[in-house]
Short mmCIF file of C-alpha atoms in Angstrom, two decimals:
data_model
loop_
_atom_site.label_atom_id
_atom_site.label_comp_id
_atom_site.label_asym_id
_atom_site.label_seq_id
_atom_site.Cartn_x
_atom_site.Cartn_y
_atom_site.Cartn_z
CA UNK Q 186 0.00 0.00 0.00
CA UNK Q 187 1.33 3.51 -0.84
CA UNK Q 188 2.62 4.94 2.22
CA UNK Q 189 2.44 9.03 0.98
CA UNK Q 190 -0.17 11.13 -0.34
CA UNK Q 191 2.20 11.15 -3.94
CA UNK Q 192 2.27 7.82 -3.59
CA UNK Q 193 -1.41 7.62 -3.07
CA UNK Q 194 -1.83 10.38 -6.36
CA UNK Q 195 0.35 8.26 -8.18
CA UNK Q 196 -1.07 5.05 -7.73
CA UNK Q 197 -4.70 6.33 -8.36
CA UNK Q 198 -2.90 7.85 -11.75
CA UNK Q 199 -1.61 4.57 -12.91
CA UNK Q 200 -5.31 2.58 -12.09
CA UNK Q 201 -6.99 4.84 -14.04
CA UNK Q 202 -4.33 4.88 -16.65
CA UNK Q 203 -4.51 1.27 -16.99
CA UNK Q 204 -8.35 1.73 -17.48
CA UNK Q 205 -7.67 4.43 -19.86
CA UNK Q 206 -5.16 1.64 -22.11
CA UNK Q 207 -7.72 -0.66 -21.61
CA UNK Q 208 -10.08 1.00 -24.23
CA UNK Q 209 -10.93 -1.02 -26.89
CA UNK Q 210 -12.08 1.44 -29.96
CA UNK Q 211 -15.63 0.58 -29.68
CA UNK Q 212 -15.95 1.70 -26.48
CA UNK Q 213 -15.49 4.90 -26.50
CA UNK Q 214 -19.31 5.25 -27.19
CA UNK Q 215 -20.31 3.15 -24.09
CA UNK Q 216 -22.17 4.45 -21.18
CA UNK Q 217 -20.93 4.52 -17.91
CA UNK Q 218 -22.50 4.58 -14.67
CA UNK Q 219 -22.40 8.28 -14.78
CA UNK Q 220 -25.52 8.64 -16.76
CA UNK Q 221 -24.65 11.61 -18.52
CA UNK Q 222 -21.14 10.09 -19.43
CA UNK Q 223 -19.76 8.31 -22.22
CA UNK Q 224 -16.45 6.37 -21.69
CA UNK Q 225 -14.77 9.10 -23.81
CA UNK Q 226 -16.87 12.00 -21.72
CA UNK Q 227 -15.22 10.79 -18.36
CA UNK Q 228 -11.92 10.14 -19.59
CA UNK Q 229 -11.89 13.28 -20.96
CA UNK Q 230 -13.16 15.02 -17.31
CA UNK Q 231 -10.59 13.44 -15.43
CA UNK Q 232 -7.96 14.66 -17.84
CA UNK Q 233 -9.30 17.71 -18.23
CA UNK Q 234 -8.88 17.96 -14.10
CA UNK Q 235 -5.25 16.59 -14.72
CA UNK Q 236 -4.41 19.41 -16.59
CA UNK Q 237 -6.22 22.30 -14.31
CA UNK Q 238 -3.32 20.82 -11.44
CA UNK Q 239 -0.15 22.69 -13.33
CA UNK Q 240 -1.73 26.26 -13.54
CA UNK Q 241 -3.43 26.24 -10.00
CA UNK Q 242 -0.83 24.34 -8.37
CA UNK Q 243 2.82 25.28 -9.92
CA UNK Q 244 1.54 28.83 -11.48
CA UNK Q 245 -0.42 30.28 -8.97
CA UNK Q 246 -3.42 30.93 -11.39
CA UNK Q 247 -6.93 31.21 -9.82
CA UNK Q 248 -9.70 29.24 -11.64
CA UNK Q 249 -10.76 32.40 -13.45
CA UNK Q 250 -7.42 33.23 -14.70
CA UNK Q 251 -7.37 29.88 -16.23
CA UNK Q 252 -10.72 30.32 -17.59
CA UNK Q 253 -12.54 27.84 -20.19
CA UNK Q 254 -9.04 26.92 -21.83
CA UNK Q 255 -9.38 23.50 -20.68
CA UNK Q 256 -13.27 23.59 -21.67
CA UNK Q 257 -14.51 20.68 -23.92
CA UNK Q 258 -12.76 18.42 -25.54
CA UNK Q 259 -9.02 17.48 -24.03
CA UNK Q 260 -8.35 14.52 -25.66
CA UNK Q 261 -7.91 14.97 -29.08
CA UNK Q 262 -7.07 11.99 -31.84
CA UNK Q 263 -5.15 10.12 -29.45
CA UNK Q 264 -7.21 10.09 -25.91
CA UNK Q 265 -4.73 7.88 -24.46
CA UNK Q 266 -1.66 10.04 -25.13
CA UNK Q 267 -3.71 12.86 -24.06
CA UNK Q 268 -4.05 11.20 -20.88
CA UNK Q 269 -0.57 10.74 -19.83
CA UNK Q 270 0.56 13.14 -20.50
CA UNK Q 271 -2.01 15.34 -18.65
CA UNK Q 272 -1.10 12.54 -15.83
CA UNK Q 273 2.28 12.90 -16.14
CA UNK Q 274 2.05 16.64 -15.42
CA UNK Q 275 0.06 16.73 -12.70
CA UNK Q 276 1.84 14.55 -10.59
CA UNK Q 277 5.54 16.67 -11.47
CA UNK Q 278 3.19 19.56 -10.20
CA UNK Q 279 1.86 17.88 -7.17
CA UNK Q 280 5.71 16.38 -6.43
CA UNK Q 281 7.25 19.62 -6.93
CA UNK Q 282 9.07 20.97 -3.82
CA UNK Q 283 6.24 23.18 -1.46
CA UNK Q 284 3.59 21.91 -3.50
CA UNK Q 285 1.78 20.15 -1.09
CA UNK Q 286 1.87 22.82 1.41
CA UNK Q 287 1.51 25.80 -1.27
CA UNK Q 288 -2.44 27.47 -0.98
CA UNK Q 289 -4.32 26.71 -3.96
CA UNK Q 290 -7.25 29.12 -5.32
CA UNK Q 291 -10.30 26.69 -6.31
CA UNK Q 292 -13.70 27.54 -6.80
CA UNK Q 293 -15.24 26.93 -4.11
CA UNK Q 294 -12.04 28.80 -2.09
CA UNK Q 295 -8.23 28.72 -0.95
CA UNK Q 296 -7.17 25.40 -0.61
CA UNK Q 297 -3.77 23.52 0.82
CA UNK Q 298 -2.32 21.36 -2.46
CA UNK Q 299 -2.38 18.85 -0.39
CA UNK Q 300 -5.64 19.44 0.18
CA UNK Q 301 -6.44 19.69 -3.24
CA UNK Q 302 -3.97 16.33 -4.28
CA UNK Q 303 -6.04 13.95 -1.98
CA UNK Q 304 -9.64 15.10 -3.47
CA UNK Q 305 -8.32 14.71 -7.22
CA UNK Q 306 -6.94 10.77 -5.89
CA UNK Q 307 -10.48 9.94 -4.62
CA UNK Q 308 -11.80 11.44 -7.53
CA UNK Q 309 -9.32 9.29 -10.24
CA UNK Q 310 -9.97 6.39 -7.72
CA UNK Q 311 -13.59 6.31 -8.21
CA UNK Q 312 -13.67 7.31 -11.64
CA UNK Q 313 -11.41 4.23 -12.56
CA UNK Q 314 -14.51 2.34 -10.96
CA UNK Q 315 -16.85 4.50 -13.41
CA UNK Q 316 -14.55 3.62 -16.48
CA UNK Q 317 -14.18 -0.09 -14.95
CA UNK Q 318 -17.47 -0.80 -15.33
CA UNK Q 319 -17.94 1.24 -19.11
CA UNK Q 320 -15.58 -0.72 -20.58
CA UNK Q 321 -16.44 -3.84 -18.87
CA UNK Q 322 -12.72 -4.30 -17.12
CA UNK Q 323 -12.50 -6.01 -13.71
CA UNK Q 324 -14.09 -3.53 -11.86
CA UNK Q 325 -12.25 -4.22 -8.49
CA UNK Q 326 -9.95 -1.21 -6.81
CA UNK Q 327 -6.99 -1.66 -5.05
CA UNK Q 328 -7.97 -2.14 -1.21
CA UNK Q 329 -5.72 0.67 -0.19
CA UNK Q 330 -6.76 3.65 -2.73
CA UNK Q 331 -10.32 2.45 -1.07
CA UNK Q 332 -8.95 3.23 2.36
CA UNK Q 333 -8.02 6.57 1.57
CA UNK Q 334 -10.67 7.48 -0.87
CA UNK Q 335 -13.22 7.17 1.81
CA UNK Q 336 -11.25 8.89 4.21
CA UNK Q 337 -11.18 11.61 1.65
CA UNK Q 338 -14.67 11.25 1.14
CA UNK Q 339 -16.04 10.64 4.35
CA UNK Q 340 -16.34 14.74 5.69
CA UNK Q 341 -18.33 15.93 2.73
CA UNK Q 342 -19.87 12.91 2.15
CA UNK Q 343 -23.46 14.25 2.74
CA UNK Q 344 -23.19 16.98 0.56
CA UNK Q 345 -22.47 16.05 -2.26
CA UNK Q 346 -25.14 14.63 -3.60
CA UNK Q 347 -26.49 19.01 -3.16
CA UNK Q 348 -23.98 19.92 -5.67
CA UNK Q 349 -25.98 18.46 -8.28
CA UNK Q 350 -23.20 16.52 -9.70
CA UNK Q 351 -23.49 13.15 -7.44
CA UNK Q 352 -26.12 10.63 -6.81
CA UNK Q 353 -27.71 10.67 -3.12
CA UNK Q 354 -25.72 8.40 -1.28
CA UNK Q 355 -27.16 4.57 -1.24
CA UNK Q 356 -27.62 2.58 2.51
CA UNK Q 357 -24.80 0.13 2.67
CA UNK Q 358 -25.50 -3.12 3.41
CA UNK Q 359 -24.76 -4.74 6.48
CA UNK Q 360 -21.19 -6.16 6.30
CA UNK Q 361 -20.54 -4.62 2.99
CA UNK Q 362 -16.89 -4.26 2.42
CA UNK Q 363 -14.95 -1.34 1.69
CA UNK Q 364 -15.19 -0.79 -1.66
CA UNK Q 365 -18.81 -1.18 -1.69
CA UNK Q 366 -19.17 1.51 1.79
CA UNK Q 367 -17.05 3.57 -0.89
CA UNK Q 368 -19.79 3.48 -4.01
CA UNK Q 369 -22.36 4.10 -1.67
CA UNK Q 370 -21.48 7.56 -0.24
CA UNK Q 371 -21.06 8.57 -3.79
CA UNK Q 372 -24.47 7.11 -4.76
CA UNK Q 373 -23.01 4.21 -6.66
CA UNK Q 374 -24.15 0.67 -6.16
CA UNK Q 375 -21.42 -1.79 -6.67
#
C-alpha cells in the first residue's frame, strides 16, 4: 500500500491509466454509470482535471485566470496520449518541492495542495470504478486507494449529492466491504 499522499496520487494515476489503455475502440461510445457520461466523456473530465493541477498548483493561477481553456474536448485523436501526459504533469506539479503545502485558489475557495492532491486521488480512484465498469474491465480497486478514498470522502460525504453533480448516497448493506461503503457515499451501487 502507498505509504504518501504522492504515492497515493500516483497510484490512483496509474489505475486509471490502466483503465484508460484498456479501451478497446468501440468503447469509446459506451455508457458509464455516470448517466450523462460516455467512456470518452469521463476520460476526458478526469484529464481535463489533470491538466487544471499545473496552472493552479505550480503557477499560482486562480480558476478564473485559467478560464474555459481547458473547456470541452481534451483529448484529441489520441485520448490515451492525451491522458498521460495530462497525468504525467500533474503529478511533477503535485511532487514539486512546497507543493503540497503551497495554498491553492479553487472555486469553491483557498485550498492547501495537499488538500487539493487527496480530493483529485479519490476522484481518479472512483472514476477508474466509473470507467471499470464502461468498458467492462475487472471492476475491483486496489484495497488501499479504497482506504483513503473514503477517508477523503467521508467529511463531505453528505453533501455532495447538493452539488448536483453526485447521486444521493445509497444505505450500505450490512457487512458490505470497503469498496462497496465507498460506491455508496457517492451514490453508486457496486
Amino acid at each position: 500500500m502507498p505509504e504518501t499522499l504522492l504515492e497515493q496520487h500516483a497510484a490512483a494515476l496509474r489505475l486509471f491509466g490502466e483503465r484508460v489503455r484498456a479501451v478497446a475502440a468501440d468503447q469509446w461510445g459506451a455508457p458509464t454509470p455516470c448517466t450523462e457520461w460516455t467512456v470518452r466523456d469521463l476520460v476526458n473530465h478526469v484529464t481535463g482535471e489533470q491538466l487544471w493541477i499545473p496552472p493552479l498548483v505550480t503557477d499560482g493561477s486562480t480558476v478564473a485566470e485559467v478560464g474555459d481553456r481547458f473547456a470541452g474536448d481534451v483529448l484529441g485523436e489520441d485520448p490515451v496520449a492525451a491522458w498521460e501526459q495530462a497525468a504525467q504533469t500533474a503529478h511533477a506539479a503535485f511532487a514539486a518541492p512546497g507543493a503540497l503545502e503551497r495554498t491553492v485558489q479553487l472555486s469553491y475557495g483557498p485550498t492547501k495542495g495537499a488538500a487539493y492532491c487527496s480530493e483529485l486521488t479519490a476522484d481518479c480512484v472512483v472514476h477508474a470504478w466509473d470507467l471499470s465498469r464502461g468498458i467492462g474491465a475487472d471492476d475491483r480497486l486496489p484495497d488501499g486507494l479504497v482506504e483513503f478514498s473514503i477517508k477523503e470522502v467521508m467529511p463531505y460525504a453528505d453533501g455532495l449529492a447538493a452539488s448536483g453533480m453526485f447521486a444521493e448516497p445509497l444505505e450500505v448493506p450490512p457487512g458490505a466491504d470497503a469498496q462497496t461503503r465507498l460506491l455508496a457515499l457517492l451514490g453508486r451501487k457496486g
